[in-house]
Short mmCIF file of C-alpha atoms and ligand atoms in Angstrom, two decimals:
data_model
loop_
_atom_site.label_atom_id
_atom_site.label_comp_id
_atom_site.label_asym_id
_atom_site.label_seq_id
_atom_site.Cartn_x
_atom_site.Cartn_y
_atom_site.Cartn_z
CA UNK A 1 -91.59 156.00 266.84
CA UNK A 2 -88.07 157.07 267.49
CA UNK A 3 -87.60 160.31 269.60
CA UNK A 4 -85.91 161.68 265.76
CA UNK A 5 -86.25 162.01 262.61
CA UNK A 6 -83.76 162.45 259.93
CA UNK A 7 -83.56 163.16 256.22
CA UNK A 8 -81.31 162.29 253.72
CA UNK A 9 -80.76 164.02 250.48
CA UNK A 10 -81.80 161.82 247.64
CA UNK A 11 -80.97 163.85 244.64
CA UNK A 12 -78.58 161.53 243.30
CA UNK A 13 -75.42 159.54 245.19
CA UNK A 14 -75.51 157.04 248.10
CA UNK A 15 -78.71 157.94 249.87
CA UNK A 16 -80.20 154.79 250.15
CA UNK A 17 -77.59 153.02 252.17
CA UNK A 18 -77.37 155.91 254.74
CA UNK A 19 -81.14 155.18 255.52
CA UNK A 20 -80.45 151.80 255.60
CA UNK A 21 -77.75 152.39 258.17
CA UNK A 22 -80.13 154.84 260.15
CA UNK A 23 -82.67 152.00 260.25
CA UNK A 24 -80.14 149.86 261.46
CA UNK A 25 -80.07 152.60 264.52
CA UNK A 26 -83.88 152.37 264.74
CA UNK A 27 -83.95 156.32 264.11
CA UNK A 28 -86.50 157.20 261.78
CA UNK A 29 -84.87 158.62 258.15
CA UNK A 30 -86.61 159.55 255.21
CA UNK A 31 -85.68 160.42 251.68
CA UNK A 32 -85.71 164.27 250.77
CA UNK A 33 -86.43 165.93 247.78
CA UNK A 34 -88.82 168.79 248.24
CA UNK A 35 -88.12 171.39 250.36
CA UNK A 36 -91.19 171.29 252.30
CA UNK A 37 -90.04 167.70 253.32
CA UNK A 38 -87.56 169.46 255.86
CA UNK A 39 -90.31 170.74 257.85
CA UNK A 40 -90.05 168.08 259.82
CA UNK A 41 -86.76 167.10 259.96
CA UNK A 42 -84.44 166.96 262.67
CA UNK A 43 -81.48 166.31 261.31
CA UNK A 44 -80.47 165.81 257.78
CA UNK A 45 -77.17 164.03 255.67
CA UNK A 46 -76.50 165.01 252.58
CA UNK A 47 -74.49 161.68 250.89
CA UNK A 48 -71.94 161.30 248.51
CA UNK A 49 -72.25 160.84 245.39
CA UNK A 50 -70.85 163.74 242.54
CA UNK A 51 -71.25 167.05 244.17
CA UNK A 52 -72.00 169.10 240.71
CA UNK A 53 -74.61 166.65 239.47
CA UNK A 54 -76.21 167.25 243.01
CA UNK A 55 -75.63 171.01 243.24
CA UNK A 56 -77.58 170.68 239.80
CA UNK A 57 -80.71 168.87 240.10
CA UNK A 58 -80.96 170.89 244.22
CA UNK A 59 -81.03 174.49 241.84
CA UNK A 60 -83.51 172.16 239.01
CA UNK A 61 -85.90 171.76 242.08
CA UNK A 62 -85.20 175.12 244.03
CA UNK A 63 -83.93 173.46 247.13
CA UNK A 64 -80.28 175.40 246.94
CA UNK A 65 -82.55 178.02 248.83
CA UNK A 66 -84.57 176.04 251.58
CA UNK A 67 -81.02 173.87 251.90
CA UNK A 68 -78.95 177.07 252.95
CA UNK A 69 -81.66 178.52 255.19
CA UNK A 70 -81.40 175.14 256.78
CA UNK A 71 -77.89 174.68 257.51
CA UNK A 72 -77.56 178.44 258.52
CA UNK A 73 -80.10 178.29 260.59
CA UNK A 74 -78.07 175.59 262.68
CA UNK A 75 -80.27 172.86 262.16
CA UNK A 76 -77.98 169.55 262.54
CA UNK A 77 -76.37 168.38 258.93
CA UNK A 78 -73.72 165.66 257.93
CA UNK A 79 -72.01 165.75 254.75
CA UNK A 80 -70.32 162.78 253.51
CA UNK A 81 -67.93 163.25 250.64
CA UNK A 82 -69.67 165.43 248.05
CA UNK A 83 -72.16 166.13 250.19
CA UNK A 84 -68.88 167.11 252.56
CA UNK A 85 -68.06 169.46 249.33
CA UNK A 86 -71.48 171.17 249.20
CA UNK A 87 -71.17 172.25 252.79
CA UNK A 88 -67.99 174.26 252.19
CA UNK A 89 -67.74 177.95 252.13
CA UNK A 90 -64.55 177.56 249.49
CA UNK A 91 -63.95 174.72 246.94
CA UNK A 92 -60.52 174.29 244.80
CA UNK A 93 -60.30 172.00 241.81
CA UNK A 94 -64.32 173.32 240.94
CA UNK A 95 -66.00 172.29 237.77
CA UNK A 96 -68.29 175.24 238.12
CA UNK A 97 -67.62 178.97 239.23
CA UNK A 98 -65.54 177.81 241.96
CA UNK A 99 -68.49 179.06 244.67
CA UNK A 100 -69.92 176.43 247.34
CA UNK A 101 -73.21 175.73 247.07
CA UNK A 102 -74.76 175.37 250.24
CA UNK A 103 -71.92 176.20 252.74
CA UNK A 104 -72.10 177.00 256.24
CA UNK A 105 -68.73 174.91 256.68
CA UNK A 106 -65.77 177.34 257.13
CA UNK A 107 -63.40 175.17 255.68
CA UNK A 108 -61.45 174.86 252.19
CA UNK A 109 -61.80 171.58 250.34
CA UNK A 110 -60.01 170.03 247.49
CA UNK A 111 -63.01 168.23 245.71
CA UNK A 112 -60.78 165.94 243.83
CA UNK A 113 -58.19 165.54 245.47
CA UNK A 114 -57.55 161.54 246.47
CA UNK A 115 -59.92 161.51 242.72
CA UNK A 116 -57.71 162.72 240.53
CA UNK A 117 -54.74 159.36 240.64
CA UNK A 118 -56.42 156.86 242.97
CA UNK A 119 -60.06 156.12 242.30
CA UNK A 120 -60.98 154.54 245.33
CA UNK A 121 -58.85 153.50 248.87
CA UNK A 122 -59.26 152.38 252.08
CA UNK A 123 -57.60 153.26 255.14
CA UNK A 124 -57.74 153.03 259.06
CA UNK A 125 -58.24 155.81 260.62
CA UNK A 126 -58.03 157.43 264.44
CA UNK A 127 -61.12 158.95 265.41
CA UNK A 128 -60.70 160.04 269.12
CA UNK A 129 -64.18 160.88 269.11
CA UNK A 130 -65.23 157.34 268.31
CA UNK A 131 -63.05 155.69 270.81
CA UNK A 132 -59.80 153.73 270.74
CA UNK A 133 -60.85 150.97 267.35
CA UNK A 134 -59.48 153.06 264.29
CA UNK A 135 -62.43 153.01 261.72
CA UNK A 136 -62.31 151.58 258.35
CA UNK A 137 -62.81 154.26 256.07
CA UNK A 138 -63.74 153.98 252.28
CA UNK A 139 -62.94 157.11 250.00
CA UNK A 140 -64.12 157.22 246.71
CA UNK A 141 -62.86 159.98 244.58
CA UNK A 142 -62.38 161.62 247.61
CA UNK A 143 -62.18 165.53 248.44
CA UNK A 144 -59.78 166.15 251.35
CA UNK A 145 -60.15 169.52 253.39
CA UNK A 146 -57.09 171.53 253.05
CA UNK A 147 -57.70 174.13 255.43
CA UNK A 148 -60.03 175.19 258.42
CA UNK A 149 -61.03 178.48 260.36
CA UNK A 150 -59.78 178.19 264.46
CA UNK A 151 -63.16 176.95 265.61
CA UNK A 152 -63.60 173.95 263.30
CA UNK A 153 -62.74 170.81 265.23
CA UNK A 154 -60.23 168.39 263.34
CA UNK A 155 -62.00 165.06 264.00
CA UNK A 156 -59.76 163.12 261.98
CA UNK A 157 -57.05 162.82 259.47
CA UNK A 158 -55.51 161.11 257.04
CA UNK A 159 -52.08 160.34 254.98
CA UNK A 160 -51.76 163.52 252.38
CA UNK A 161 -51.29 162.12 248.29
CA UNK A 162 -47.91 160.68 247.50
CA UNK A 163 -46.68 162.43 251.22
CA UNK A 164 -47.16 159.74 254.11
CA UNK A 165 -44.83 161.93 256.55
CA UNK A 166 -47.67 164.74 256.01
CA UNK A 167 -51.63 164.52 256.84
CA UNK A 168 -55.28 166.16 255.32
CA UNK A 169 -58.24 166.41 257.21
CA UNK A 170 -60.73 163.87 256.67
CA UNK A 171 -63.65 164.69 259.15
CA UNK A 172 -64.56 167.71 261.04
CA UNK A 173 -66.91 169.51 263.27
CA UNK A 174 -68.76 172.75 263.78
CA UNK A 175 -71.03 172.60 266.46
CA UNK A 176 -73.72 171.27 264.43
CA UNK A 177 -72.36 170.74 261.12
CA UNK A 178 -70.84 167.64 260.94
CA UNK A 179 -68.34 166.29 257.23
CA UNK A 180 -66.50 162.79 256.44
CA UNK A 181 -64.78 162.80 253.35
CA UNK A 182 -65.18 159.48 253.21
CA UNK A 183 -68.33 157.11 253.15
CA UNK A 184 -69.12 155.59 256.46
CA UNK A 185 -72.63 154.27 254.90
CA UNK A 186 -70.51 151.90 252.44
CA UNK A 187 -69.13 150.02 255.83
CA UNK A 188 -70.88 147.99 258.60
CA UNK A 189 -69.37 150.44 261.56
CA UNK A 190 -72.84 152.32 262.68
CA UNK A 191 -70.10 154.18 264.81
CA UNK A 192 -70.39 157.58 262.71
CA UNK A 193 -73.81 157.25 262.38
CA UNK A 194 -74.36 156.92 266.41
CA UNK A 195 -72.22 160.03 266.56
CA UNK A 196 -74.60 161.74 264.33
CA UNK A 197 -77.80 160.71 265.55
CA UNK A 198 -76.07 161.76 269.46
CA UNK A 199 -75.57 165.09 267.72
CA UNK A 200 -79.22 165.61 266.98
CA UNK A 201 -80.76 164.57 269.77
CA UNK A 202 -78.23 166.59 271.42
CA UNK A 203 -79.22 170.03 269.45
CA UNK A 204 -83.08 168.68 270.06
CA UNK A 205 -82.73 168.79 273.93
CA UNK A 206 -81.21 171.93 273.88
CA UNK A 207 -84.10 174.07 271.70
CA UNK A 208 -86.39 172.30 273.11
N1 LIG B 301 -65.14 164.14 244.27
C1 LIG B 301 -66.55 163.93 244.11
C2 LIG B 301 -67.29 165.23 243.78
O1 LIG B 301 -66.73 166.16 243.37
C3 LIG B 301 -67.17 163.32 245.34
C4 LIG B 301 -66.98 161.85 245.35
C5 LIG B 301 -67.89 161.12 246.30
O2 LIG B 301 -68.85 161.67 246.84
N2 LIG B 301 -67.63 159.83 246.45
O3 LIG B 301 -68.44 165.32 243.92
#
């Protein structure tokens, strides 16, 4: 038994490859799609995949609800990419309403904004946090985050569209919300996952 358990969202998107990763960790991860399947949960990602088809079928199943509760309640949560998106308090570039779904994040994201010219790209990024080897990061349709509140911690960046003298944000941190706007599951670096999983443990010590 690992000393954690996660969950990962598995509405729709790239959930299976983040528990693979997990496993990979030896920290426990199982798939989520009932709310009552959080009850145990220490942690929990929410993946990327298309953030209005998964804002959809979490409403279909009444887990919009139970998922809010859960990141406002400060319980540990990674978004990658749309799942990044979901955990916004403001979204530009919205197919629906223009309202986050979940939030919790105080951030502003542009959900399509690498999407709408370049489909997919890689780039190396700095991650301080990770330690001196840039990571390889995949983006995939990818939302950038255009603006954050004073105590959101800029983990990383990244060249802005058509504007290499200027950057976006690419990952950040709020004490226990954690977002990647790109897909660290698609990639053999565990290094984002470790992070995560130190996170958890981290908020487990201290309720506990
Ligand atoms: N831009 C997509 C969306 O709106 C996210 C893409 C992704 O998760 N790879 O949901």
């Amino acid at each position: 038994m690992s000393e954690i358990r996660l969950g990962v969202l598995a509405l729709q998107g790239a959930f299976r490859e983040h528990i693979a990763m997990l496993k990979r960790l030896n920290v426990e991860a199982a798939e989520v799609r009932l709310a009552r399947e959080l009850d145990d949960l220490d942690g929990l990602i929410i993946p990327g995949g298309e953030s209005t088809s998964m804002g959809l079928v979490a409403e279909r199943w009444g887990l919009v609800e139970p998922l809010r509760r859960w990141v406002h309640g400060g319980k540990p949560t990674w978004g990658t990419c749309a799942g990044m998106i979901l955990l916004a308090e403001r979204a530009t570039g919205q197919k629906l309403g223009g309202q986050a779904l979940i939030g919790g994040l105080d951030v502003t994201v542009n959900r399509n904004y690498f999407g709408r010219q370049v489909d997919s790209f890689e780039a190396d990024l700095d991650v301080p946090a990770l330690g001196d080897r840039p990571f390889h990061a995949v983006f995939i349709r990818a939302p950038a985050i255009t603006s954050v509140a004073e105590d959101v911690e800029t983990l990383s960046t990244v060249a802005a569209l058509h504007d290499e003298d200027h950057s976006v944000i690419a990952a950040v941190r709020k004490g226990p919300i954690l977002a990647t706007a790109f897909h660290p599951e698609l990639t053999d670096d565990l290094r984002w996952h470790r992070y995560f999983v130190q996170m958890v443990k981290d908020s487990k010590s201290c309720a506990g």
